[in-house]
């Protein structure tokens, strides 16, 4: 009995017209024999979970760098929270939960150490800039598996690349992850900011909280239900105008007041130039670059790309140790 084929047939009969069907996937760059148990999107999910980049998310900053206390989010817990929210929405809309989960688990693989401060810092020195969604795609296509990549399906790669606000995912599942990411990080980062004392509930924009609610759980519940209800009515993935404006209002507030405020997110120490200083060090002293890391590249890769890949893949604690060892 081929379980995969039975699952594909259930998708055809049970999922909505908006849903991506694994039987009609755009496929992989390098064709592979199909699994007898798992559909293609399940295999993608498993490959992401077992990747080195996924494990490193445990030691990467979400909003607060080295916070006091054990209950603050990391990039890994953020990723799991996005997956949970996105799967809830996908199930309600009868979308492909396996595709949704794979995209959600892979969307932040390329994020830098030190959260938004790290991304801003690396973006300031890398030629052409740095965008974590593009780096996430580069990880699954090139850097994992000793340079072979994970060979994911077209739908998962598209969802990872286009999860940022300016992106336009091709699938409904990708659009769900795109919005779930914002629902998760805005509200959970507010929760962490409240816990740290960096923010008081009454400081949040009142026009946003009066609509969405005055507790983190209320706001997430409101946004999830609004997205489900609006999408069912519209026949496409979208959020109601008022809810969307309120969510983006909170997001703008967090960027203006929390995310890029080095004194708040790093508490007792500033890390806002660590990545750029390490980048400049290796640019000027490339002979000191770890030679064991170079085996995944071909001779045509420019050194700025290699240095960027290396730094973006670091964990917070690895950066701090390296920074000190280099005497920067």
Short mmCIF file of C-alpha atoms in Angstrom, two decimals:
data_model
loop_
_atom_site.label_atom_id
_atom_site.label_comp_id
_atom_site.label_asym_id
_atom_site.label_seq_id
_atom_site.Cartn_x
_atom_site.Cartn_y
_atom_site.Cartn_z
CA UNK A 1 0.00 0.00 0.00
CA UNK A 2 1.38 3.40 -1.03
CA UNK A 3 0.43 5.83 1.75
CA UNK A 4 1.66 8.85 -0.21
CA UNK A 5 -0.75 8.20 -3.06
CA UNK A 6 -3.65 7.85 -0.62
CA UNK A 7 -2.69 11.14 1.00
CA UNK A 8 -2.51 12.86 -2.37
CA UNK A 9 -6.00 11.56 -3.21
CA UNK A 10 -7.37 12.84 0.10
CA UNK A 11 -5.92 16.26 -0.67
CA UNK A 12 -7.79 16.33 -3.99
CA UNK A 13 -11.12 15.53 -2.36
CA UNK A 14 -10.83 17.39 0.94
CA UNK A 15 -8.74 20.53 0.44
CA UNK A 16 -10.21 23.79 -0.82
CA UNK A 17 -9.80 25.17 -4.32
CA UNK A 18 -7.23 27.66 -2.95
CA UNK A 19 -4.98 24.91 -1.58
CA UNK A 20 -1.81 23.64 -3.21
CA UNK A 21 -1.99 19.93 -4.03
CA UNK A 22 1.18 17.93 -3.57
CA UNK A 23 0.44 15.76 -6.62
CA UNK A 24 0.75 18.86 -8.80
CA UNK A 25 3.84 20.33 -7.13
CA UNK A 26 6.27 22.25 -9.29
CA UNK A 27 8.84 19.71 -8.18
CA UNK A 28 12.51 19.86 -7.23
CA UNK A 29 15.51 21.23 -9.09
CA UNK A 30 17.04 17.73 -8.97
CA UNK A 31 14.37 15.05 -9.53
CA UNK A 32 14.09 12.35 -6.87
CA UNK A 33 12.20 9.12 -6.44
CA UNK A 34 9.00 9.74 -4.45
CA UNK A 35 8.57 8.41 -0.92
CA UNK A 36 5.97 5.68 -0.36
CA UNK A 37 4.79 7.26 2.90
CA UNK A 38 5.31 11.02 2.85
CA UNK A 39 4.09 13.56 0.32
CA UNK A 40 6.72 15.93 -1.06
CA UNK A 41 5.89 18.76 1.34
CA UNK A 42 6.25 16.46 4.35
CA UNK A 43 9.70 15.49 3.15
CA UNK A 44 10.61 19.18 2.84
CA UNK A 45 9.42 19.83 6.39
CA UNK A 46 11.54 16.94 7.69
CA UNK A 47 14.63 18.09 5.81
CA UNK A 48 14.31 21.57 7.29
CA UNK A 49 13.85 20.27 10.85
CA UNK A 50 16.93 18.06 10.53
CA UNK A 51 19.10 20.81 9.05
CA UNK A 52 21.99 22.46 10.88
CA UNK A 53 20.59 25.90 10.16
CA UNK A 54 17.35 25.01 11.94
CA UNK A 55 19.21 23.85 15.05
CA UNK A 56 21.20 27.08 15.16
CA UNK A 57 18.00 29.10 15.47
CA UNK A 58 17.94 28.06 19.14
CA UNK A 59 20.87 30.38 19.79
CA UNK A 60 19.85 33.34 17.64
CA UNK A 61 18.13 36.46 18.92
CA UNK A 62 14.48 37.10 18.20
CA UNK A 63 14.14 40.59 19.76
CA UNK A 64 16.30 40.70 22.90
CA UNK A 65 20.00 39.81 22.97
CA UNK A 66 21.08 37.69 25.95
CA UNK A 67 18.02 38.66 28.02
CA UNK A 68 17.81 38.21 31.77
CA UNK A 69 15.37 35.34 32.27
CA UNK A 70 14.50 32.05 30.61
CA UNK A 71 11.14 32.89 29.01
CA UNK A 72 12.15 35.23 26.20
CA UNK A 73 11.75 34.11 22.60
CA UNK A 74 14.61 32.94 20.44
CA UNK A 75 14.52 32.72 16.68
CA UNK A 76 13.64 29.04 17.07
CA UNK A 77 10.65 29.57 19.37
CA UNK A 78 9.47 32.36 17.07
CA UNK A 79 9.63 29.93 14.15
CA UNK A 80 7.57 27.35 16.04
CA UNK A 81 5.00 29.98 16.99
CA UNK A 82 4.68 31.08 13.35
CA UNK A 83 4.16 27.45 12.37
CA UNK A 84 1.45 26.97 15.00
CA UNK A 85 -0.46 30.11 13.97
CA UNK A 86 -0.11 29.36 10.25
CA UNK A 87 -1.27 25.76 10.65
CA UNK A 88 -4.34 26.87 12.62
CA UNK A 89 -5.29 29.25 9.82
CA UNK A 90 -4.54 26.71 7.09
CA UNK A 91 -6.61 24.02 8.75
CA UNK A 92 -9.58 26.37 9.10
CA UNK A 93 -9.31 27.32 5.41
CA UNK A 94 -8.70 23.70 4.30
CA UNK A 95 -5.29 24.55 2.85
CA UNK A 96 -2.30 22.23 2.67
CA UNK A 97 -1.03 22.10 6.25
CA UNK A 98 2.14 20.22 5.29
CA UNK A 99 3.16 22.90 2.81
CA UNK A 100 2.28 25.63 5.31
CA UNK A 101 4.37 23.98 8.00
CA UNK A 102 7.40 23.50 5.75
CA UNK A 103 7.40 27.15 4.69
CA UNK A 104 6.92 28.37 8.26
CA UNK A 105 9.75 26.23 9.64
CA UNK A 106 12.14 27.38 6.92
CA UNK A 107 11.26 31.05 6.63
CA UNK A 108 13.90 32.42 9.04
CA UNK A 109 16.79 30.00 8.49
CA UNK A 110 18.88 32.81 7.05
CA UNK A 111 18.39 35.35 9.82
CA UNK A 112 21.51 36.91 11.26
CA UNK A 113 22.68 36.78 14.87
CA UNK A 114 21.42 39.66 17.05
CA UNK A 115 18.03 39.96 15.36
CA UNK A 116 17.08 43.19 13.59
CA UNK A 117 20.23 44.96 14.80
CA UNK A 118 22.39 42.23 13.27
CA UNK A 119 20.53 42.31 9.97
CA UNK A 120 20.84 46.10 9.78
CA UNK A 121 24.55 45.90 10.58
CA UNK A 122 25.33 43.23 7.97
CA UNK A 123 23.15 45.00 5.41
CA UNK A 124 25.33 48.11 5.81
CA UNK A 125 28.53 46.38 4.64
CA UNK A 126 27.59 43.58 2.23
CA UNK A 127 27.67 44.71 -1.43
CA UNK A 128 24.08 44.76 -2.68
CA UNK A 129 22.76 44.59 0.90
CA UNK A 130 21.57 41.70 3.03
CA UNK A 131 18.01 40.36 3.22
CA UNK A 132 17.33 37.40 5.48
CA UNK A 133 14.64 35.91 3.23
CA UNK A 134 17.12 35.67 0.36
CA UNK A 135 19.68 34.17 2.72
CA UNK A 136 17.11 31.61 3.90
CA UNK A 137 16.60 30.53 0.30
CA UNK A 138 20.37 30.40 -0.25
CA UNK A 139 20.73 28.09 2.76
CA UNK A 140 18.21 25.54 1.49
CA UNK A 141 19.42 25.75 -2.12
CA UNK A 142 23.17 25.93 -1.61
CA UNK A 143 24.68 25.95 1.88
CA UNK A 144 23.11 22.98 3.68
CA UNK A 145 24.35 19.42 3.19
CA UNK A 146 27.94 20.47 2.57
CA UNK A 147 27.03 22.64 -0.39
CA UNK A 148 24.39 20.36 -1.94
CA UNK A 149 21.36 22.13 -0.43
CA UNK A 150 18.11 20.48 0.66
CA UNK A 151 16.56 20.24 -2.83
CA UNK A 152 13.14 21.45 -1.64
CA UNK A 153 10.04 21.77 -3.79
CA UNK A 154 9.32 24.92 -5.76
CA UNK A 155 6.36 25.84 -3.52
CA UNK A 156 8.40 25.75 -0.31
CA UNK A 157 11.27 27.69 -1.83
CA UNK A 158 8.85 30.32 -3.13
CA UNK A 159 7.19 30.65 0.28
CA UNK A 160 10.53 31.06 2.05
CA UNK A 161 11.75 33.69 -0.40
CA UNK A 162 8.54 35.71 -0.43
CA UNK A 163 7.53 35.64 3.24
CA UNK A 164 8.60 39.25 3.79
CA UNK A 165 6.08 42.04 3.38
CA UNK A 166 7.18 43.04 -0.12
CA UNK A 167 6.99 39.45 -1.34
CA UNK A 168 4.08 37.93 -3.23
CA UNK A 169 3.96 34.16 -2.55
CA UNK A 170 2.51 32.06 -5.36
CA UNK A 171 0.53 29.79 -3.03
CA UNK A 172 -2.21 30.49 -0.52
CA UNK A 173 -0.11 28.63 2.03
CA UNK A 174 2.80 31.01 1.43
CA UNK A 175 0.50 34.00 1.94
CA UNK A 176 -0.75 32.52 5.21
CA UNK A 177 2.82 32.15 6.49
CA UNK A 178 3.63 35.70 5.38
CA UNK A 179 0.82 37.11 7.52
CA UNK A 180 1.30 34.63 10.37
CA UNK A 181 4.92 35.71 10.68
CA UNK A 182 3.82 39.29 11.36
CA UNK A 183 1.03 38.24 13.71
CA UNK A 184 3.54 36.17 15.66
CA UNK A 185 6.55 38.44 15.91
CA UNK A 186 4.70 41.69 16.53
CA UNK A 187 2.64 40.27 19.37
CA UNK A 188 5.21 37.95 20.89
CA UNK A 189 7.89 40.65 20.78
CA UNK A 190 5.47 43.00 22.53
CA UNK A 191 5.04 40.27 25.15
CA UNK A 192 8.82 40.04 25.63
CA UNK A 193 9.17 43.83 25.74
CA UNK A 194 6.51 43.98 28.46
CA UNK A 195 8.23 41.20 30.39
CA UNK A 196 11.60 42.97 30.18
CA UNK A 197 10.22 46.28 31.39
CA UNK A 198 11.24 48.02 28.17
CA UNK A 199 7.59 48.69 27.38
CA UNK A 200 4.34 49.33 29.22
CA UNK A 201 0.98 48.26 27.80
CA UNK A 202 -0.34 51.83 27.97
CA UNK A 203 2.48 53.00 25.69
CA UNK A 204 1.16 50.97 22.74
CA UNK A 205 -0.84 52.90 20.10
CA UNK A 206 -4.36 53.12 21.52
CA UNK A 207 -6.07 53.07 18.13
CA UNK A 208 -4.49 49.64 17.58
CA UNK A 209 -5.11 48.11 20.99
CA UNK A 210 -8.70 49.35 21.20
CA UNK A 211 -9.50 47.26 18.13
CA UNK A 212 -7.26 44.24 18.67
CA UNK A 213 -7.33 43.97 22.45
CA UNK A 214 -5.26 44.87 25.48
CA UNK A 215 -3.57 41.49 25.98
CA UNK A 216 -1.25 39.61 23.67
CA UNK A 217 -3.53 36.56 23.50
CA UNK A 218 -6.55 38.76 22.69
CA UNK A 219 -4.69 40.43 19.82
CA UNK A 220 -3.50 37.17 18.28
CA UNK A 221 -6.97 35.64 18.60
CA UNK A 222 -8.55 38.68 16.92
CA UNK A 223 -6.09 38.71 14.03
CA UNK A 224 -6.27 34.96 13.38
CA UNK A 225 -10.08 34.98 13.34
CA UNK A 226 -10.16 38.09 11.16
CA UNK A 227 -7.79 36.51 8.63
CA UNK A 228 -9.81 33.30 8.51
CA UNK A 229 -13.17 35.06 8.21
CA UNK A 230 -12.02 37.60 5.62
CA UNK A 231 -10.30 34.94 3.51
CA UNK A 232 -13.35 32.68 3.52
CA UNK A 233 -15.54 35.56 2.40
CA UNK A 234 -13.12 36.87 -0.23
CA UNK A 235 -11.99 33.52 -1.63
CA UNK A 236 -8.37 34.60 -1.27
CA UNK A 237 -5.91 35.07 1.59
CA UNK A 238 -6.36 38.51 3.04
CA UNK A 239 -6.91 40.35 6.29
CA UNK A 240 -9.66 42.88 6.95
CA UNK A 241 -8.60 46.49 6.34
CA UNK A 242 -9.01 47.64 9.95
CA UNK A 243 -7.21 44.60 11.38
CA UNK A 244 -4.35 44.93 8.90
CA UNK A 245 -3.89 48.63 9.65
CA UNK A 246 -3.85 47.92 13.39
CA UNK A 247 -1.30 45.10 13.00
CA UNK A 248 0.97 47.24 10.86
CA UNK A 249 0.52 50.12 13.29
CA UNK A 250 1.88 47.95 16.11
CA UNK A 251 4.67 46.75 13.83
CA UNK A 252 5.72 50.31 13.01
CA UNK A 253 5.66 51.17 16.71
CA UNK A 254 7.95 48.24 17.53
CA UNK A 255 10.46 49.18 14.80
CA UNK A 256 10.51 52.79 15.93
CA UNK A 257 10.82 52.06 19.64
CA UNK A 258 12.22 48.56 20.24
CA UNK A 259 13.78 46.56 17.41
CA UNK A 260 16.58 48.93 16.40
CA UNK A 261 17.14 50.48 19.83
CA UNK A 262 20.48 48.95 20.81
CA UNK A 263 20.24 50.06 24.45
CA UNK A 264 16.92 48.26 24.88
CA UNK A 265 17.43 45.02 22.98
CA UNK A 266 20.96 44.34 24.22
CA UNK A 267 20.43 45.54 27.80
CA UNK A 268 23.96 46.07 29.15
CA UNK A 269 26.11 45.83 26.02
CA UNK A 270 25.95 47.14 22.47
CA UNK A 271 26.32 44.59 19.67
CA UNK A 272 25.28 46.87 16.82
CA UNK A 273 28.66 46.81 14.99
CA UNK A 274 29.91 43.31 15.82
CA UNK A 275 28.95 41.76 12.50
CA UNK A 276 30.29 44.58 10.33
CA UNK A 277 33.61 44.58 12.22
CA UNK A 278 33.99 40.83 11.74
CA UNK A 279 33.11 41.29 8.06
CA UNK A 280 35.78 43.97 7.61
CA UNK A 281 38.33 41.86 9.47
CA UNK A 282 37.90 38.88 7.13
CA UNK A 283 37.72 41.14 4.09
CA UNK A 284 41.13 42.58 4.96
CA UNK A 285 42.55 39.30 6.30
CA UNK A 286 40.96 36.64 4.12
CA UNK A 287 43.94 34.37 4.68
CA UNK A 288 42.66 34.05 8.28
CA UNK A 289 39.24 32.84 7.12
CA UNK A 290 38.49 29.24 8.26
CA UNK A 291 39.68 27.09 5.35
CA UNK A 292 37.47 24.17 6.37
CA UNK A 293 34.42 26.31 5.53
CA UNK A 294 35.48 26.82 1.91
CA UNK A 295 34.88 23.28 0.65
CA UNK A 296 31.21 24.04 -0.08
CA UNK A 297 32.10 26.74 -2.63
CA UNK A 298 33.36 26.69 -6.18
CA UNK A 299 36.17 28.93 -7.35
CA UNK A 300 33.76 31.48 -8.83
CA UNK A 301 32.22 32.53 -5.50
CA UNK A 302 33.32 36.08 -4.54
CA UNK A 303 34.87 36.45 -1.11
CA UNK A 304 32.20 38.94 0.02
CA UNK A 305 29.57 36.26 -0.54
CA UNK A 306 31.56 33.67 1.40
CA UNK A 307 32.17 36.02 4.34
CA UNK A 308 28.50 37.03 4.41
CA UNK A 309 27.34 33.39 4.44
CA UNK A 310 29.70 32.58 7.29
CA UNK A 311 28.64 35.52 9.47
CA UNK A 312 24.90 35.18 8.78
CA UNK A 313 25.03 31.54 9.86
CA UNK A 314 26.63 32.28 13.22
CA UNK A 315 24.81 32.09 16.54
CA UNK A 316 24.88 34.99 18.99
CA UNK A 317 27.30 33.27 21.34
CA UNK A 318 29.63 32.23 18.51
CA UNK A 319 29.83 35.86 17.34
CA UNK A 320 30.69 37.12 20.82
CA UNK A 321 33.43 34.50 21.26
CA UNK A 322 34.87 35.10 17.79
CA UNK A 323 34.77 38.88 18.24
CA UNK A 324 36.79 38.57 21.42
CA UNK A 325 39.23 36.03 19.95
CA UNK A 326 39.91 38.32 16.99
CA UNK A 327 40.60 41.20 19.39
CA UNK A 328 38.04 43.50 17.79
#
